[in-house]
Tab-separated table of C-alpha atoms and ligand atoms in Angstrom:
chain	number	residue	atom	x	y	z
A	1	MET	CA	-74.755	-28.162	42.329
A	2	LEU	CA	-72.231	-26.463	40.240
A	3	LEU	CA	-74.766	-25.634	37.557
A	4	ARG	CA	-77.690	-24.749	39.981
A	5	HIS	CA	-78.114	-21.431	38.127
A	6	THR	CA	-79.386	-22.994	35.105
A	7	PRO	CA	-82.995	-22.026	34.935
A	8	LYS	CA	-85.678	-24.172	33.812
A	9	GLU	CA	-87.215	-21.449	31.676
A	10	ILE	CA	-85.852	-21.232	27.995
A	11	LYS	CA	-85.415	-17.909	26.426
A	12	GLU	CA	-84.377	-17.240	22.718
A	13	ARG	CA	-80.581	-16.339	22.773
A	14	GLU	CA	-78.791	-15.186	19.421
A	15	ALA	CA	-75.549	-13.472	20.806
A	16	LEU	CA	-74.627	-15.548	23.782
A	17	THR	CA	-73.185	-18.872	23.994
A	18	ILE	CA	-72.870	-20.740	27.387
A	19	ASN	CA	-70.794	-23.664	27.806
A	20	PRO	CA	-70.051	-24.413	24.154
A	21	ALA	CA	-70.106	-27.890	22.887
A	22	LYS	CA	-67.145	-27.449	20.817
A	23	THR	CA	-63.595	-26.145	20.559
A	24	CYS	CA	-61.557	-24.087	18.367
A	25	GLN	CA	-60.494	-24.838	14.851
A	26	PRO	CA	-56.579	-25.336	15.276
A	27	VAL	CA	-57.232	-28.190	17.810
A	28	GLY	CA	-58.762	-30.109	14.922
A	29	ALA	CA	-56.042	-29.190	12.362
A	30	MET	CA	-53.286	-30.208	14.910
A	31	TYR	CA	-54.917	-33.557	15.508
A	32	ALA	CA	-55.193	-34.211	11.718
A	33	ALA	CA	-51.467	-33.070	11.037
A	34	LEU	CA	-50.478	-35.671	13.819
A	35	GLY	CA	-51.816	-38.092	11.267
A	36	ILE	CA	-48.853	-37.692	8.820
A	37	HIS	CA	-45.821	-39.694	9.568
A	38	ASN	CA	-42.845	-37.504	10.621
A	39	CYS	CA	-44.978	-34.294	10.661
A	40	LEU	CA	-44.505	-31.311	12.995
A	41	PRO	CA	-47.819	-29.400	13.412
A	42	HIS	CA	-46.980	-25.396	13.529
A	43	SER	CA	-49.314	-22.958	14.877
A	44	HIS	CA	-49.118	-19.588	13.267
A	45	GLY	CA	-50.161	-17.251	16.159
A	46	SER	CA	-49.282	-16.677	19.617
A	47	GLN	CA	-47.660	-19.137	22.047
A	48	GLY	CA	-50.832	-19.150	24.161
A	49	CYS	CA	-53.003	-20.531	21.331
A	50	CYS	CA	-50.363	-23.303	20.654
A	51	ALA	CA	-50.334	-24.284	24.370
A	52	TYR	CA	-53.862	-24.463	24.619
A	53	HIS	CA	-54.230	-26.769	21.446
A	54	ARG	CA	-51.263	-28.970	22.671
A	55	SER	CA	-52.714	-29.234	26.157
A	56	ALA	CA	-56.353	-30.161	24.813
A	57	LEU	CA	-54.879	-33.053	22.896
A	58	THR	CA	-52.366	-34.181	25.404
A	59	ARG	CA	-55.017	-34.237	27.981
A	60	HIS	CA	-57.281	-36.385	25.727
A	61	TYR	CA	-54.726	-38.678	24.230
A	62	LYS	CA	-52.584	-38.868	27.312
A	63	GLU	CA	-49.447	-38.629	25.234
A	64	PRO	CA	-47.025	-35.681	24.546
A	65	VAL	CA	-48.235	-33.676	21.695
A	66	MET	CA	-45.540	-32.047	19.887
A	67	ALA	CA	-46.239	-28.639	17.816
A	68	SER	CA	-44.251	-25.475	17.235
A	69	THR	CA	-45.391	-21.971	17.091
A	70	SER	CA	-44.643	-18.810	15.065
A	71	SER	CA	-44.508	-16.992	18.744
A	72	PHE	CA	-46.268	-13.919	17.667
A	73	THR	CA	-45.672	-10.982	19.948
A	74	GLU	CA	-46.666	-7.170	19.612
A	75	GLY	CA	-44.453	-6.827	16.278
A	76	ALA	CA	-46.124	-9.489	14.359
A	77	SER	CA	-49.668	-8.699	15.646
A	78	VAL	CA	-49.191	-5.249	14.084
A	79	PHE	CA	-46.758	-5.897	11.030
A	80	GLY	CA	-47.845	-9.550	10.056
A	81	GLY	CA	-46.141	-12.878	11.007
A	82	GLN	CA	-44.128	-13.346	7.885
A	83	ALA	CA	-40.648	-13.114	9.442
A	84	ASN	CA	-41.648	-15.199	12.359
A	85	LEU	CA	-42.914	-17.997	9.953
A	86	LEU	CA	-39.698	-17.763	7.866
A	87	GLU	CA	-37.520	-18.009	10.939
A	88	ALA	CA	-39.708	-20.795	12.203
A	89	ILE	CA	-39.215	-22.924	9.268
A	90	THR	CA	-35.526	-22.607	9.176
A	91	ASN	CA	-35.353	-23.343	13.140
A	92	ILE	CA	-37.659	-26.169	12.733
A	93	PHE	CA	-36.087	-28.205	9.825
A	94	THR	CA	-32.745	-27.372	11.444
A	95	ILE	CA	-33.342	-28.646	14.962
A	96	TYR	CA	-36.571	-31.074	14.683
A	97	ASN	CA	-35.929	-32.220	11.187
A	98	PRO	CA	-39.488	-33.459	10.347
A	99	ASP	CA	-40.561	-34.513	6.737
A	100	VAL	CA	-43.582	-32.026	7.012
A	101	ILE	CA	-44.360	-28.936	8.548
A	102	ALA	CA	-48.058	-28.550	8.698
A	103	VAL	CA	-48.862	-25.000	9.329
A	104	HIS	CA	-52.406	-23.796	10.679
A	105	THR	CA	-53.445	-20.170	11.253
A	106	THR	CA	-55.118	-18.823	14.463
A	107	CYS	CA	-57.599	-16.086	15.023
A	108	LEU	CA	-54.653	-13.448	15.223
A	109	SER	CA	-53.023	-14.330	12.046
A	110	GLU	CA	-56.477	-14.499	10.327
A	111	VAL	CA	-57.332	-11.144	11.379
A	112	ILE	CA	-54.044	-9.669	10.287
A	113	GLY	CA	-54.785	-11.593	6.825
A	114	ASP	CA	-51.326	-13.444	6.710
A	115	ASP	CA	-51.133	-15.044	3.276
A	116	ILE	CA	-49.617	-18.514	4.073
A	117	PRO	CA	-49.197	-19.969	0.657
A	118	GLN	CA	-47.004	-16.812	-0.323
A	119	ILE	CA	-44.988	-17.195	2.876
A	120	ILE	CA	-44.485	-20.822	2.035
A	121	SER	CA	-43.424	-19.878	-1.565
A	122	LYS	CA	-41.162	-17.202	-0.284
A	123	ALA	CA	-39.374	-19.773	1.947
A	124	LYS	CA	-39.069	-22.388	-0.844
A	125	ASN	CA	-37.505	-19.557	-3.109
A	126	GLU	CA	-35.210	-18.564	-0.346
A	127	GLY	CA	-34.165	-22.234	-0.001
A	128	LYS	CA	-35.327	-22.540	3.628
A	129	ILE	CA	-37.074	-25.863	2.732
A	130	PRO	CA	-34.746	-28.685	2.334
A	131	GLU	CA	-34.816	-31.086	-0.699
A	132	GLY	CA	-37.520	-33.897	-0.017
A	133	LYS	CA	-39.199	-31.814	2.819
A	134	TYR	CA	-42.458	-30.122	2.772
A	135	VAL	CA	-44.236	-27.288	4.346
A	136	ILE	CA	-48.363	-27.687	3.821
A	137	HIS	CA	-51.001	-25.304	5.384
A	138	CYS	CA	-54.711	-24.784	6.120
A	139	ASN	CA	-56.520	-21.767	7.113
A	140	THR	CA	-58.310	-22.223	10.651
A	141	PRO	CA	-60.185	-19.059	11.725
A	142	SER	CA	-61.546	-20.014	14.947
A	143	PHE	CA	-64.373	-17.249	15.065
A	144	ILE	CA	-66.194	-19.514	12.647
A	145	GLY	CA	-66.741	-23.366	12.691
A	146	SER	CA	-65.238	-25.755	15.360
A	147	HIS	CA	-62.349	-27.903	15.757
A	148	VAL	CA	-64.251	-30.344	13.428
A	149	THR	CA	-63.814	-27.661	10.633
A	150	GLY	CA	-60.103	-27.336	11.462
A	151	PHE	CA	-59.682	-30.959	11.141
A	152	SER	CA	-61.574	-31.111	7.878
A	153	ASN	CA	-59.698	-28.079	6.581
A	154	MET	CA	-56.133	-29.770	7.459
A	155	VAL	CA	-57.279	-33.039	5.825
A	156	LYS	CA	-58.127	-31.237	2.648
A	157	GLY	CA	-54.884	-29.496	2.937
A	158	MET	CA	-53.288	-33.015	2.611
A	159	VAL	CA	-54.879	-33.326	-0.720
A	160	THR	CA	-54.110	-29.923	-2.007
A	161	TYR	CA	-50.512	-30.481	-1.669
A	162	PHE	CA	-49.820	-34.144	-1.878
A	163	SER	CA	-52.394	-36.124	-3.992
A	164	GLU	CA	-50.956	-36.766	-7.468
A	165	SER	CA	-52.642	-38.704	-10.426
A	166	THR	CA	-50.080	-40.443	-12.685
A	167	GLY	CA	-52.803	-41.486	-14.932
A	168	THR	CA	-52.663	-45.360	-13.947
A	169	LYS	CA	-54.894	-46.701	-11.381
A	170	LYS	CA	-53.452	-48.527	-8.301
A	171	ASP	CA	-55.436	-51.510	-6.628
A	172	GLN	CA	-56.053	-49.343	-3.343
A	173	ILE	CA	-58.916	-47.560	-1.704
A	174	ASN	CA	-58.731	-44.156	0.205
A	175	ILE	CA	-60.384	-44.001	3.512
A	176	ILE	CA	-60.682	-40.591	5.276
A	177	PRO	CA	-61.902	-41.638	8.664
A	178	GLY	CA	-62.989	-38.514	10.222
A	179	TRP	CA	-62.235	-37.384	13.542
A	180	VAL	CA	-62.233	-40.669	15.399
A	181	GLU	CA	-59.932	-42.042	17.962
A	182	PRO	CA	-56.374	-43.761	17.055
A	183	SER	CA	-58.229	-47.001	18.268
A	184	ASP	CA	-60.852	-46.477	15.591
A	185	MET	CA	-58.374	-45.886	12.966
A	186	ARG	CA	-56.424	-49.243	13.990
A	187	GLU	CA	-59.713	-51.039	14.007
A	188	ILE	CA	-60.525	-49.845	10.269
A	189	LYS	CA	-57.515	-50.707	8.921
A	190	ARG	CA	-57.846	-54.223	10.763
A	191	LEU	CA	-61.271	-54.623	9.019
A	192	ALA	CA	-59.757	-53.834	5.591
A	193	ALA	CA	-56.894	-56.091	5.960
A	194	GLU	CA	-59.317	-58.761	7.252
A	195	MET	CA	-61.232	-58.138	3.724
A	196	GLY	CA	-58.074	-58.273	1.771
A	197	ILE	CA	-58.246	-54.700	0.643
A	198	ASN	CA	-55.326	-52.447	0.557
A	199	ILE	CA	-56.176	-49.202	1.880
A	200	ILE	CA	-54.573	-45.737	2.426
A	201	LEU	CA	-55.941	-44.393	5.533
A	202	PHE	CA	-55.431	-40.351	6.103
A	203	PRO	CA	-55.091	-39.067	8.382
A	204	ASP	CA	-53.904	-42.169	10.549
A	205	THR	CA	-52.995	-41.152	14.175
A	206	SER	CA	-52.841	-44.986	15.532
A	207	ASP	CA	-49.094	-45.783	16.669
A	208	ILE	CA	-49.097	-41.880	17.244
A	209	LEU	CA	-51.297	-41.058	19.822
A	210	ASP	CA	-51.454	-44.379	21.358
A	211	ALA	CA	-47.866	-45.201	21.292
A	212	PRO	CA	-46.395	-47.986	23.567
A	213	LEU	CA	-43.877	-47.055	26.265
A	214	THR	CA	-40.593	-48.726	25.095
A	215	GLY	CA	-38.216	-46.877	27.368
A	216	LYS	CA	-37.010	-44.734	24.383
A	217	HIS	CA	-38.327	-41.359	23.641
A	218	GLN	CA	-39.300	-40.860	19.770
A	219	PHE	CA	-40.007	-37.669	18.899
A	220	TYR	CA	-42.018	-38.810	15.766
A	221	PRO	CA	-43.585	-42.037	16.655
A	222	LYS	CA	-43.521	-44.778	13.846
A	223	GLY	CA	-47.359	-44.278	12.862
A	224	GLY	CA	-48.868	-41.746	10.383
A	225	VAL	CA	-49.418	-41.789	6.687
A	226	THR	CA	-46.351	-41.325	4.879
A	227	VAL	CA	-45.857	-38.590	2.195
A	228	ASP	CA	-45.257	-41.226	-0.460
A	229	ARG	CA	-48.618	-42.819	0.288
A	230	LEU	CA	-50.466	-39.595	0.311
A	231	LYS	CA	-49.122	-38.876	-3.211
A	232	THR	CA	-50.679	-42.099	-4.486
A	233	THR	CA	-54.099	-41.159	-3.287
A	234	GLY	CA	-54.616	-39.636	-6.607
A	235	ASP	CA	-54.460	-43.109	-8.220
A	236	SER	CA	-56.655	-44.986	-6.007
A	237	ILE	CA	-59.788	-46.660	-7.345
A	238	GLY	CA	-62.231	-44.639	-4.917
A	239	THR	CA	-62.356	-42.842	-1.642
A	240	ILE	CA	-64.712	-43.642	1.178
A	241	ALA	CA	-65.252	-40.415	3.489
A	242	LEU	CA	-66.578	-41.112	6.711
A	243	GLY	CA	-68.592	-38.279	8.020
A	244	ALA	CA	-69.835	-35.210	6.097
A	245	PHE	CA	-68.392	-32.697	8.301
A	246	ALA	CA	-64.771	-33.761	8.933
A	247	SER	CA	-64.197	-35.897	5.596
A	248	LEU	CA	-66.313	-34.760	2.678
A	249	ALA	CA	-64.212	-31.637	1.797
A	250	ALA	CA	-61.077	-33.527	1.209
A	251	ALA	CA	-62.841	-36.199	-0.746
A	252	GLU	CA	-64.426	-33.594	-2.891
A	253	ALA	CA	-61.354	-32.144	-3.333
A	254	LEU	CA	-59.478	-35.292	-4.425
A	255	ASP	CA	-62.351	-36.074	-6.778
A	256	VAL	CA	-61.784	-32.535	-8.530
A	257	LYS	CA	-57.968	-32.841	-8.691
A	258	CYS	CA	-57.417	-36.158	-9.496
A	259	LYS	CA	-60.812	-37.691	-10.554
A	260	VAL	CA	-61.074	-40.275	-7.668
A	261	LYS	CA	-64.764	-41.066	-7.340
A	262	HIS	CA	-65.899	-40.870	-3.445
A	263	ASP	CA	-68.715	-42.380	-1.333
A	264	LEU	CA	-69.920	-40.575	1.542
A	265	LEU	CA	-70.969	-42.772	4.688
A	266	GLU	CA	-71.482	-42.125	8.245
A	267	ILE	CA	-68.644	-43.235	10.847
A	268	PRO	CA	-69.586	-46.948	11.165
A	269	TYR	CA	-70.809	-46.748	14.758
A	270	GLY	CA	-73.265	-49.575	15.410
A	271	LEU	CA	-74.882	-52.335	13.308
A	272	LEU	CA	-76.361	-50.393	10.166
A	273	ALA	CA	-73.505	-48.056	9.667
A	274	THR	CA	-71.059	-50.747	10.024
A	275	ASP	CA	-73.061	-52.838	7.404
A	276	ARG	CA	-73.035	-49.923	5.011
A	277	PHE	CA	-69.294	-49.327	5.446
A	278	ILE	CA	-68.550	-53.041	4.776
A	279	ASN	CA	-70.758	-53.354	1.987
A	280	THR	CA	-69.191	-50.272	0.201
A	281	LEU	CA	-65.575	-51.458	0.801
A	282	ARG	CA	-66.708	-54.923	-0.648
A	283	GLN	CA	-68.173	-53.436	-3.601
A	284	MET	CA	-65.514	-50.781	-4.229
A	285	ALA	CA	-62.658	-53.466	-3.758
A	286	GLY	CA	-64.696	-56.405	-5.493
A	287	VAL	CA	-64.119	-58.525	-2.830
A	288	ALA	CA	-66.474	-61.028	-0.731
A	289	VAL	CA	-66.856	-60.542	2.951
A	290	PRO	CA	-64.948	-63.230	4.922
A	291	GLU	CA	-66.747	-65.298	7.699
A	292	SER	CA	-64.745	-63.814	10.282
A	293	ILE	CA	-66.506	-60.631	9.948
A	294	ASP	CA	-70.051	-62.270	9.536
A	295	LEU	CA	-69.019	-63.717	12.852
A	296	GLU	CA	-68.158	-60.589	14.398
A	297	ARG	CA	-71.670	-59.133	13.123
A	298	GLY	CA	-73.282	-62.233	14.686
A	299	ARG	CA	-71.817	-61.807	17.982
A	300	LEU	CA	-72.953	-58.178	18.097
A	301	LEU	CA	-76.515	-59.283	17.085
A	302	ASP	CA	-76.421	-61.903	19.750
A	303	VAL	CA	-75.742	-59.582	22.587
A	304	ILE	CA	-78.286	-56.877	21.381
A	305	SER	CA	-81.311	-59.405	21.103
A	306	ASP	CA	-80.219	-60.890	24.592
A	307	MET	CA	-80.279	-57.730	26.155
A	308	GLN	CA	-82.805	-55.556	24.183
A	309	ASN	CA	-85.186	-55.319	27.287
A	310	TYR	CA	-82.823	-53.176	28.990
A	311	PHE	CA	-82.427	-50.752	26.190
A	312	TYR	CA	-86.056	-50.445	25.087
A	313	GLY	CA	-87.688	-46.832	25.685
A	314	LYS	CA	-84.720	-45.438	27.252
A	315	ARG	CA	-84.453	-41.611	26.850
A	316	VAL	CA	-81.105	-40.382	25.863
A	317	ALA	CA	-79.345	-36.922	25.825
A	318	LEU	CA	-76.247	-36.541	23.466
A	319	PHE	CA	-73.887	-33.703	22.580
A	320	GLY	CA	-70.572	-33.341	20.835
A	321	ASP	CA	-69.342	-33.559	17.170
A	322	PRO	CA	-71.930	-33.796	14.246
A	323	ASP	CA	-70.696	-36.620	12.418
A	324	GLN	CA	-70.243	-38.735	15.542
A	325	LEU	CA	-73.658	-37.885	16.825
A	326	ILE	CA	-75.530	-38.730	13.680
A	327	GLY	CA	-73.964	-42.347	13.593
A	328	LEU	CA	-74.473	-42.847	17.420
A	329	SER	CA	-78.009	-41.601	17.297
A	330	GLU	CA	-78.838	-44.049	14.583
A	331	PHE	CA	-77.254	-46.947	16.616
A	332	LEU	CA	-79.405	-46.002	19.711
A	333	VAL	CA	-82.569	-45.771	17.578
A	334	SER	CA	-81.669	-49.360	16.280
A	335	LEU	CA	-81.486	-50.386	19.909
A	336	ASN	CA	-85.036	-49.243	20.709
A	337	MET	CA	-83.556	-46.334	22.523
A	338	ARG	CA	-84.987	-42.732	22.287
A	339	PRO	CA	-82.298	-40.176	21.800
A	340	VAL	CA	-84.650	-37.238	22.739
A	341	TYR	CA	-82.237	-34.386	22.739
A	342	VAL	CA	-79.133	-34.136	20.528
A	343	ILE	CA	-76.976	-31.107	20.291
A	344	THR	CA	-73.772	-30.057	18.527
A	345	GLY	CA	-71.732	-26.951	19.020
A	346	THR	CA	-70.382	-27.181	15.316
A	347	PRO	CA	-72.427	-25.181	12.821
A	348	GLY	CA	-74.180	-26.775	9.827
A	349	LYS	CA	-77.653	-27.255	8.716
A	350	LEU	CA	-76.845	-30.600	7.342
A	351	PHE	CA	-76.770	-31.828	10.944
A	352	GLU	CA	-80.351	-31.100	11.379
A	353	GLU	CA	-81.426	-32.439	8.007
A	354	ARG	CA	-79.732	-35.844	8.820
A	355	MET	CA	-80.940	-35.891	12.652
A	356	ALA	CA	-84.388	-35.311	11.124
A	357	GLU	CA	-84.374	-38.631	9.176
A	358	VAL	CA	-82.397	-40.426	12.012
A	359	LEU	CA	-85.114	-39.497	14.547
A	360	LYS	CA	-88.264	-39.511	12.304
A	361	GLU	CA	-89.810	-42.219	14.657
A	362	ILE	CA	-89.114	-40.158	17.859
A	363	PRO	CA	-91.498	-37.596	17.611
A	364	GLU	CA	-90.543	-35.719	20.961
A	365	ALA	CA	-86.891	-35.510	19.663
A	366	LYS	CA	-85.195	-32.079	19.768
A	367	PHE	CA	-81.881	-31.552	18.058
A	368	LYS	CA	-79.979	-28.498	17.229
A	369	GLN	CA	-76.798	-27.372	15.481
A	370	ALA	CA	-74.494	-24.477	16.704
A	371	ALA	CA	-76.212	-24.935	20.264
A	372	ASP	CA	-74.550	-25.049	23.537
A	373	MET	CA	-74.787	-27.253	26.751
A	374	PHE	CA	-76.778	-24.570	28.718
A	375	LEU	CA	-79.538	-25.516	26.465
A	376	LEU	CA	-79.205	-29.251	26.544
A	377	HIS	CA	-79.357	-28.629	30.273
A	378	GLN	CA	-82.314	-26.783	30.307
A	379	TRP	CA	-84.090	-29.323	28.123
A	380	ILE	CA	-83.053	-31.907	30.569
A	381	LYS	CA	-84.525	-30.181	33.513
A	382	ASN	CA	-87.720	-29.680	31.867
A	383	GLU	CA	-87.910	-33.398	30.944
A	384	PRO	CA	-85.251	-35.636	32.352
A	385	VAL	CA	-83.553	-38.372	30.474
A	386	ASP	CA	-82.362	-41.983	31.559
A	387	LEU	CA	-78.852	-41.471	29.957
A	388	LEU	CA	-76.293	-38.892	28.995
A	389	ILE	CA	-73.558	-39.295	26.252
A	390	GLY	CA	-70.924	-36.833	25.576
A	391	ASN	CA	-67.564	-35.620	26.229
A	392	THR	CA	-66.160	-34.910	29.790
A	393	TYR	CA	-67.693	-31.485	29.989
A	394	GLY	CA	-71.039	-33.379	30.595
A	395	LYS	CA	-70.218	-34.546	33.996
A	396	TYR	CA	-71.474	-31.353	35.686
A	397	ILE	CA	-74.809	-31.926	34.151
A	398	ALA	CA	-74.727	-35.432	34.920
A	399	ARG	CA	-73.855	-34.894	38.583
A	400	ASP	CA	-76.514	-32.170	39.104
A	401	GLU	CA	-79.101	-34.076	37.490
A	402	ASP	CA	-78.286	-37.438	38.661
A	403	ILE	CA	-77.958	-39.043	35.340
A	404	PRO	CA	-75.941	-42.024	34.460
A	405	PHE	CA	-73.150	-40.644	32.031
A	406	ILE	CA	-71.074	-42.385	29.309
A	407	ARG	CA	-68.062	-40.390	28.091
A	408	PHE	CA	-67.962	-40.367	24.236
A	409	GLY	CA	-66.289	-37.999	21.824
A	410	PHE	CA	-63.641	-35.273	22.248
A	411	PRO	CA	-62.197	-34.226	24.717
A	412	ILE	CA	-62.264	-36.932	27.469
A	413	LEU	CA	-59.963	-35.566	30.210
A	414	ASP	CA	-60.946	-37.695	33.128
A	415	ARG	CA	-60.997	-41.354	31.896
A	416	ILE	CA	-58.941	-43.337	29.590
A	417	GLY	CA	-59.703	-46.332	27.233
A	418	HIS	CA	-60.809	-44.191	24.249
A	419	SER	CA	-57.331	-44.321	22.406
A	420	TYR	CA	-57.118	-48.116	22.766
A	421	PHE	CA	-60.643	-49.681	22.556
A	422	PRO	CA	-62.426	-48.679	19.232
A	423	ASN	CA	-65.927	-47.602	18.906
A	424	VAL	CA	-66.150	-48.412	15.151
A	425	GLY	CA	-67.110	-51.731	13.523
A	426	TYR	CA	-69.043	-54.523	15.013
A	427	THR	CA	-66.456	-55.027	17.896
A	428	GLY	CA	-66.606	-51.234	18.616
A	429	ALA	CA	-70.524	-51.515	18.714
A	430	LEU	CA	-70.058	-54.334	21.328
A	431	ARG	CA	-68.256	-51.925	23.448
A	432	LEU	CA	-70.557	-49.453	23.088
A	433	VAL	CA	-73.450	-51.637	24.138
A	434	GLU	CA	-71.361	-53.054	27.104
A	435	LYS	CA	-70.783	-49.348	28.444
A	436	ILE	CA	-74.582	-48.412	27.615
A	437	LEU	CA	-75.662	-51.567	29.528
A	438	ASN	CA	-73.140	-51.008	32.523
A	439	ALA	CA	-74.393	-47.587	32.959
A	440	LEU	CA	-78.022	-48.412	32.871
A	441	MET	CA	-77.642	-51.510	35.146
A	442	ASP	CA	-75.380	-49.754	37.734
A	443	ARG	CA	-78.093	-47.316	38.065
A	444	GLN	CA	-80.794	-49.927	38.458
A	445	ASP	CA	-78.764	-51.697	41.201
A	446	ARG	CA	-78.044	-48.277	42.912
A	447	ASP	CA	-81.681	-47.362	42.976
A	448	SER	CA	-83.360	-50.709	43.680
A	449	LYS	CA	-85.288	-51.070	46.903
A	450	GLU	CA	-83.844	-54.034	49.232
A	451	GLU	CA	-86.510	-56.154	48.264
A	452	CYS	CA	-86.017	-55.828	44.511
A	453	PHE	CA	-82.350	-55.888	44.654
A	454	GLU	CA	-81.485	-58.839	42.257
A	455	LEU	CA	-78.323	-60.940	41.879
A	456	VAL	CA	-79.155	-61.924	38.339
A	457	MET	CA	-80.767	-59.049	36.190
B	501	SF4	S1	-57.215	-17.098	20.095
B	501	SF4	FE1	-58.486	-18.322	18.556
B	501	SF4	S2	-57.108	-19.806	17.704
B	501	SF4	FE2	-56.232	-19.055	19.810
B	501	SF4	S3	-56.968	-20.513	21.247
B	501	SF4	FE3	-58.129	-18.585	20.878
B	501	SF4	S4	-59.978	-19.427	19.662
B	501	SF4	FE4	-58.235	-20.845	19.431
């Protein structure tokens, strides 16, 4: 009972967060930057920040995450980090030779007020950035927002630095996938290819954070969107932004900069969100949906209808990132489950507005943005649930309250699979259904009395 001190009685708190359901902005910026081909993320701050961000990503993806740091010490903390960053840029291009250095700030450099665009332009003027190489940046003050904000800021930075409009449209669609797994990015590309649509997915961490073991170390794995392709995003027919929190800022920036219209959709988790995604792709590209995708959809429908009695009425608690929770909650409602408690640590009123729509048929549902896992635990203590869904940090609540637990979201530190098997699309939904059923049926098997223990359930 590690969380035995969590009381049932709920008191209003304003200035205290206990067990936050988020992590810091640069983690997201680093993850997004890894989705550019030949890119080295750079943390403008102290070594400790960079070590934490790298380890958070390495533990989740089980891959070595490369990043450099401005290595602030006392001097930089007082006088600013310009000298450190200029030296870092020279060293990085000389030693590690990336195409792009993607700089994100940290709490310390934000408090000092380092002007990164000015430092980058000084580096350019002093010839520290070789021809054909780039240094981009985004601000990631971690005392506001969350890792999702940092991800969004870095993706917007890609548009700010790279997107160009030549005035001639190309037969291609931009997809900004939001914070999803490399497996999900691979699945989005597969679905688009199946429909014969040319897409530019950015960022794209597939073949970077799910790279195969080949016996050869590749400092920069082969995946990621290239700078040349990023530049052409300004000539695309349109942009599909998946998730308001992680993707909308970049899509809007592209619209303003290059007049590329965008559609905002939810991450395609489950049947309805995937239907909307496929339909938007179809309309934007002017193509028909191939039979192969119809069949995938049909298989998902078949499993849902075969097993719907196991889902019916089950109370679920969820926590994690807002874009993911909105899509996932909608899927659970469509399965006739009851997502009764949903919290995200990421601030943003939009989350509560959208959740109010998604959960309108569930009057007992409670949801909250900028909330913590302590509150979620208290809600569960007062009225238990049948299933808990969230990242690895949920295992303490699941253990103490004896609730079946499905790992979903970021970070997952104690299981594998998330990098390799998608959750998006009809195939991903099938996997989610399998995981939910396994969790519920394993519990039914465990708790059945001898006389009720059934071979066929
Ligand atoms: S100091 Fe700020 S940027 Fe660094 S690890 Fe802590 S929260 Fe993140």
